[in-house]
């Protein structure tokens, strides 16, 4: 099996390293538009199976050419390139596991084309979207009637520093999108859009995390795939206490707006200015990080009120020097790619991860995450 990894940043490099260890994979090609990034990735993998390729990935035809002859691809690209990668995979007849979950409705429209090409396309195969999605789907599946599913997830510094108690692990533009774009959710079984930075709530995670807060963010594919199965569904992003309150102040004052304003005769984008200033303030005391996840589904089973809850508190891997965010985002995609290579996933078309890792596949997938160092705990509570 020949697999192509599109994008050799922090997560793409971890994906390449893991896939190189798989007995089901014969060749791993690491592809990026930046020479130095490809070189770093290949050197980090340090494996005979791994080769590098420099290519521009900003057009469908270029991506299609890269994927020709590949059996499977893993997309670790920016959000804007994800739709192009899906179209290219279909054109090349190559299965694709994509970390990006945004724009699911448009991606789902390519289902017939993917079926005709005989390929499986899985968007949103990271941690959230990703792990959070199939945990919510499993909770709904286990209940006779599901009232509410809430997915909480966040990447946190192990040693947070003021004033924002956060360190950037992805592009800062993606973080600001959480503060400025309406969030897709489900209420009364219908799709709704909620204001950004709304539904602020305080919560606790086990030490060393402690007190946190969360605001509603986009529920991605689950809003479409699960809306007929649950009355209310939300995803929320977790940060240390105080972070979202400060970001809300910036938003209210207009610092996160993209429309330029005139300053002494020059047009200045408030958002670009904010990015330049905030990036220096969003640092932790080390490279160590923690990823927290909690998915709670409530409803009834056999006439009894039931709450099902999964929780993950994942830490920086000091032995392998892998961030928790890279591990929890990249490893689900690695497992899915391996399962495709091993013939364990017979589905074809465009399928959200919650439509793939469900039923008989759920327990083996969670167990495989645990084997790779991502344990997920589960508890059930009932009330008469």
XYZ file of C-alpha atoms in Angstrom:
384
model
C 0.000 0.000 0.000
C 1.273 3.445 -0.988
C 0.104 6.352 1.155
C 0.576 10.069 0.598
C 0.531 12.558 3.481
C -0.453 16.031 2.293
C 1.158 18.652 4.519
C 4.292 18.220 6.633
C 3.676 20.588 9.509
C 3.525 19.553 13.160
C 0.665 17.080 12.724
C 1.618 15.880 9.253
C 5.077 14.947 10.520
C 3.612 12.888 13.366
C 1.260 11.150 10.911
C 4.192 10.265 8.642
C 6.184 8.869 11.578
C 3.310 6.690 12.741
C 2.374 5.378 9.303
C 5.985 4.381 8.659
C 5.689 1.922 11.562
C 2.592 0.231 10.127
C 2.964 -3.249 8.658
C 0.027 -2.539 6.338
C 1.848 0.364 4.655
C 4.669 -0.224 2.166
C 5.492 3.355 1.206
C 4.839 6.779 2.737
C 5.295 9.919 0.620
C 5.425 13.198 2.565
C 4.319 16.120 0.366
C 4.452 19.856 0.977
C 5.042 23.036 -0.997
C 7.935 24.051 1.261
C 11.247 22.256 0.688
C 12.541 22.757 4.221
C 9.343 21.391 5.751
C 9.549 18.212 3.647
C 13.207 17.741 4.574
C 12.464 18.136 8.290
C 9.596 15.655 8.084
C 11.617 12.983 6.262
C 14.534 13.440 8.693
C 12.192 13.169 11.700
C 10.660 9.951 10.366
C 14.094 8.476 9.611
C 12.610 5.391 7.970
C 13.326 3.605 4.692
C 9.617 3.628 3.801
C 9.464 7.435 3.843
C 10.286 9.668 0.888
C 9.618 13.355 0.373
C 8.103 15.296 -2.494
C 7.880 19.056 -2.999
C 4.764 20.153 -4.876
C 2.320 23.025 -4.949
C -0.989 21.940 -3.460
C -3.188 24.915 -4.275
C -4.970 23.520 -7.344
C -7.007 20.374 -7.942
C -4.978 19.272 -10.964
C -1.707 19.600 -9.076
C -3.085 17.632 -6.139
C -4.495 14.997 -8.504
C -1.075 14.551 -10.061
C 0.477 14.107 -6.600
C -2.114 11.453 -5.693
C -1.875 9.450 -8.905
C -0.801 5.899 -8.073
C -1.475 6.292 -4.350
C -3.887 3.991 -2.542
C -4.637 6.263 0.411
C -3.980 9.895 1.348
C -4.097 11.702 4.672
C -4.884 15.412 4.444
C -3.040 17.613 6.950
C -3.605 20.829 5.032
C -5.104 24.237 5.877
C -8.899 24.492 5.789
C -8.910 26.324 2.442
C -7.161 23.426 0.662
C -9.341 20.647 2.069
C -12.089 20.787 -0.623
C -9.403 20.700 -3.324
C -7.812 17.619 -1.758
C -11.153 15.798 -1.699
C -11.853 16.543 -5.364
C -8.305 15.474 -6.265
C -8.587 12.207 -4.331
C -11.793 11.353 -6.160
C -10.185 12.199 -9.516
C -7.140 10.069 -8.699
C -9.167 7.139 -7.342
C -7.469 7.459 -3.959
C -9.042 7.045 -0.511
C -8.673 10.152 1.682
C -8.677 10.642 5.442
C -8.893 14.398 6.009
C -8.259 16.190 9.287
C -10.330 19.209 8.259
C -14.010 19.040 9.156
C -15.241 22.464 8.055
C -17.623 22.827 5.120
C -19.129 19.378 5.601
C -22.354 20.166 3.740
C -20.454 21.001 0.536
C -18.161 17.982 0.918
C -21.143 15.660 1.352
C -22.384 16.760 -2.082
C -19.397 14.896 -3.577
C -20.689 11.584 -2.217
C -21.962 10.287 -5.579
C -18.679 11.106 -7.279
C -16.756 9.307 -4.544
C -19.035 6.271 -4.869
C -18.491 6.175 -8.619
C -14.724 6.379 -8.084
C -14.914 3.566 -5.514
C -13.147 5.570 -2.800
C -13.830 6.399 0.830
C -13.486 10.043 1.895
C -13.558 10.719 5.656
C -13.527 14.439 6.556
C -12.996 15.725 10.090
C -10.882 12.810 11.314
C -8.986 14.501 14.141
C -9.889 15.087 17.777
C -12.720 17.648 17.440
C -14.014 17.172 14.874
C -13.120 13.506 15.056
C -13.010 11.649 18.360
C -15.681 13.945 19.813
C -18.004 13.139 16.901
C -18.053 9.371 17.210
C -18.315 9.505 21.004
C -21.449 11.642 20.659
C -22.836 9.277 18.021
C -22.131 6.278 20.251
C -23.926 7.858 23.184
C -26.972 8.562 21.040
C -26.835 5.015 19.668
C -26.864 3.509 23.182
C -29.979 5.412 24.289
C -33.575 4.777 23.329
C -34.197 8.522 23.165
C -31.419 11.141 23.227
C -32.224 14.594 24.565
C -28.840 16.311 24.463
C -25.253 15.720 23.319
C -22.508 18.133 24.368
C -18.951 17.846 23.039
C -16.293 19.743 25.004
C -12.718 19.882 23.731
C -9.683 22.110 24.047
C -5.918 22.245 23.690
C -4.261 23.815 26.729
C -0.708 24.695 27.744
C 0.667 22.591 30.596
C 2.216 25.757 32.058
C -0.110 28.624 31.109
C 1.092 32.220 31.214
C -0.953 35.424 31.567
C -2.708 37.344 30.192
C -4.552 34.806 27.969
C -3.471 31.467 29.509
C -3.141 29.896 26.071
C -0.435 28.909 23.603
C -0.988 28.784 19.861
C -0.830 25.244 18.465
C -2.516 25.956 15.123
C -2.724 29.026 12.923
C -3.910 32.032 14.935
C -6.383 32.822 12.146
C -8.170 29.543 12.971
C -8.402 30.532 16.631
C -9.879 33.922 15.775
C -12.433 32.207 13.552
C -13.836 30.623 16.724
C -14.368 34.151 18.036
C -15.957 35.652 14.952
C -17.975 33.012 13.076
C -21.456 31.787 14.081
C -21.495 28.248 15.505
C -23.598 25.506 13.938
C -25.618 23.522 16.500
C -28.886 21.588 16.883
C -31.876 22.755 18.905
C -35.308 21.086 18.859
C -33.933 18.699 16.244
C -33.176 21.520 13.762
C -30.004 23.252 12.615
C -29.349 26.620 14.257
C -26.526 29.137 14.185
C -25.475 30.528 17.551
C -23.496 33.747 18.088
C -19.721 33.327 18.470
C -18.400 33.336 22.052
C -21.895 32.603 23.414
C -23.116 30.096 26.023
C -20.094 30.687 28.269
C -19.928 28.086 31.048
C -17.508 27.285 33.870
C -16.305 23.719 34.323
C -13.634 21.566 35.937
C -11.229 18.956 34.605
C -8.980 16.705 36.706
C -5.692 18.179 37.899
C -3.385 19.529 36.691
C -5.992 21.276 34.507
C -8.489 22.505 37.112
C -10.865 25.390 36.421
C -11.799 26.083 32.804
C -14.441 27.806 30.730
C -16.017 26.948 27.397
C -17.982 28.699 24.655
C -20.024 27.236 21.847
C -18.183 26.573 18.570
C -19.100 24.835 15.314
C -20.429 21.273 15.596
C -19.282 20.478 12.031
C -20.674 17.264 10.510
C -22.506 16.122 13.649
C -25.010 18.936 13.236
C -26.068 17.297 9.963
C -25.595 13.598 10.680
C -27.087 13.503 14.196
C -29.803 16.185 14.128
C -32.555 13.662 13.468
C -31.385 11.523 16.401
C -31.040 14.071 19.228
C -33.015 17.117 20.345
C -30.042 19.331 21.214
C -26.403 19.089 20.185
C -23.524 21.491 20.847
C -19.763 21.577 20.564
C -17.820 23.837 22.913
C -14.154 24.792 22.974
C -12.382 24.728 26.341
C -9.803 27.209 27.615
C -8.432 28.102 31.030
C -10.674 30.362 33.086
C -10.584 33.964 31.925
C -9.451 33.368 28.344
C -12.795 33.577 26.581
C -13.931 36.531 28.662
C -10.915 38.526 27.470
C -11.357 37.440 23.853
C -14.994 38.528 24.072
C -13.917 42.010 25.160
C -11.609 42.244 22.138
C -14.453 41.132 19.871
C -16.887 43.638 21.370
C -14.381 46.471 20.846
C -13.870 45.543 17.193
C -10.285 44.293 17.366
C -11.232 41.000 15.682
C -13.054 42.587 12.731
C -11.655 41.908 9.268
C -12.873 45.173 7.705
C -10.003 47.715 7.438
C -10.281 51.055 9.224
C -8.435 54.253 8.406
C -5.638 55.217 10.778
C -3.729 58.406 9.945
C -4.460 58.009 6.266
C -3.618 54.291 6.069
C -6.062 51.361 5.929
C -5.432 48.916 8.748
C -7.161 45.579 9.376
C -8.042 45.354 13.095
C -7.850 41.562 12.892
C -4.360 41.551 11.347
C -3.202 44.019 13.981
C -4.718 41.794 16.676
C -2.932 38.740 15.253
C 0.408 40.571 15.295
C -0.098 41.585 18.922
C -1.780 38.454 20.295
C 0.693 35.944 18.885
C 3.346 37.240 21.271
C 0.922 36.937 24.188
C -0.256 33.399 23.428
C 2.666 31.428 24.775
C 3.032 28.802 27.462
C 5.890 28.207 29.832
C 7.105 25.212 27.782
C 6.228 23.092 24.735
C 4.228 20.744 26.965
C 0.498 20.732 26.389
C -2.702 18.984 27.453
C -5.760 18.119 25.378
C -9.036 17.763 27.237
C -12.198 16.176 25.884
C -15.555 15.446 27.491
C -18.617 14.191 25.631
C -21.879 13.922 27.559
C -25.067 12.446 26.137
C -28.294 12.416 28.150
C -31.662 10.813 27.517
C -33.611 7.711 28.415
C -32.993 3.974 28.117
C -35.552 1.383 29.162
C -37.594 4.213 30.642
C -34.761 5.349 32.926
C -33.039 8.750 32.754
C -29.443 8.047 31.725
C -26.269 10.088 31.325
C -23.344 8.657 29.355
C -20.009 10.439 29.584
C -16.580 9.931 28.015
C -13.532 11.894 29.142
C -9.961 12.260 27.905
C -7.127 14.219 29.519
C -4.124 13.648 27.292
C -0.599 14.913 28.053
C 2.491 15.843 26.055
C 4.494 12.734 25.150
C 7.894 13.532 26.648
C 9.423 10.235 25.503
C 8.670 10.797 21.836
C 8.550 14.611 22.135
C 5.100 14.755 20.533
C 2.576 17.385 21.558
C -0.730 16.120 22.844
C -2.548 18.120 20.162
C -0.522 16.482 17.376
C -1.082 13.058 18.895
C -4.828 13.337 19.508
C -5.420 14.992 16.136
C -3.128 12.810 14.040
C -3.537 9.337 15.532
C -7.258 8.905 14.677
C -6.406 9.613 11.037
C -3.506 7.152 11.188
C -5.750 4.380 12.533
C -8.388 5.057 9.877
C -5.750 4.941 7.127
C -4.417 1.657 8.493
C -7.910 0.176 8.657
C -8.528 1.144 5.036
C -5.210 -0.492 4.080
C -6.165 -3.629 6.000
C -9.590 -3.845 4.352
C -11.492 -3.177 7.594
C -13.513 -0.267 6.183
C -15.664 -1.420 3.292
C -17.674 1.808 3.029
C -17.333 4.071 0.012
C -18.394 7.640 -0.655
C -18.083 10.672 1.601
C -18.695 9.518 5.183
C -18.339 11.529 8.389
C -16.280 9.767 11.046
C -19.378 9.328 13.228
C -20.900 7.269 10.407
C -17.775 5.099 10.219
C -16.682 4.509 13.825
C -19.947 3.294 15.272
C -21.526 -0.023 16.216
C -19.057 -2.918 16.148
C -16.163 -0.638 15.172
C -16.473 1.652 18.189
C -14.820 -0.431 20.916
C -11.874 -1.602 18.746
C -11.164 1.984 17.693
C -11.217 3.320 21.271
C -9.008 0.419 22.343
C -6.554 1.219 19.551
C -6.410 4.843 20.687
C -5.634 3.593 24.195
C -2.895 1.326 22.884
C -1.295 4.341 21.247
C -1.349 6.311 24.493
C -4.710 8.109 24.261
C -6.898 6.625 27.019
C -10.599 7.537 27.122
C -12.612 6.846 30.263
C -16.345 6.149 30.389
C -19.013 6.388 33.053
C -22.754 5.939 33.155
C -25.235 7.452 35.604
C -28.936 6.702 35.946
C -31.751 8.373 37.857
C -35.238 6.967 38.368
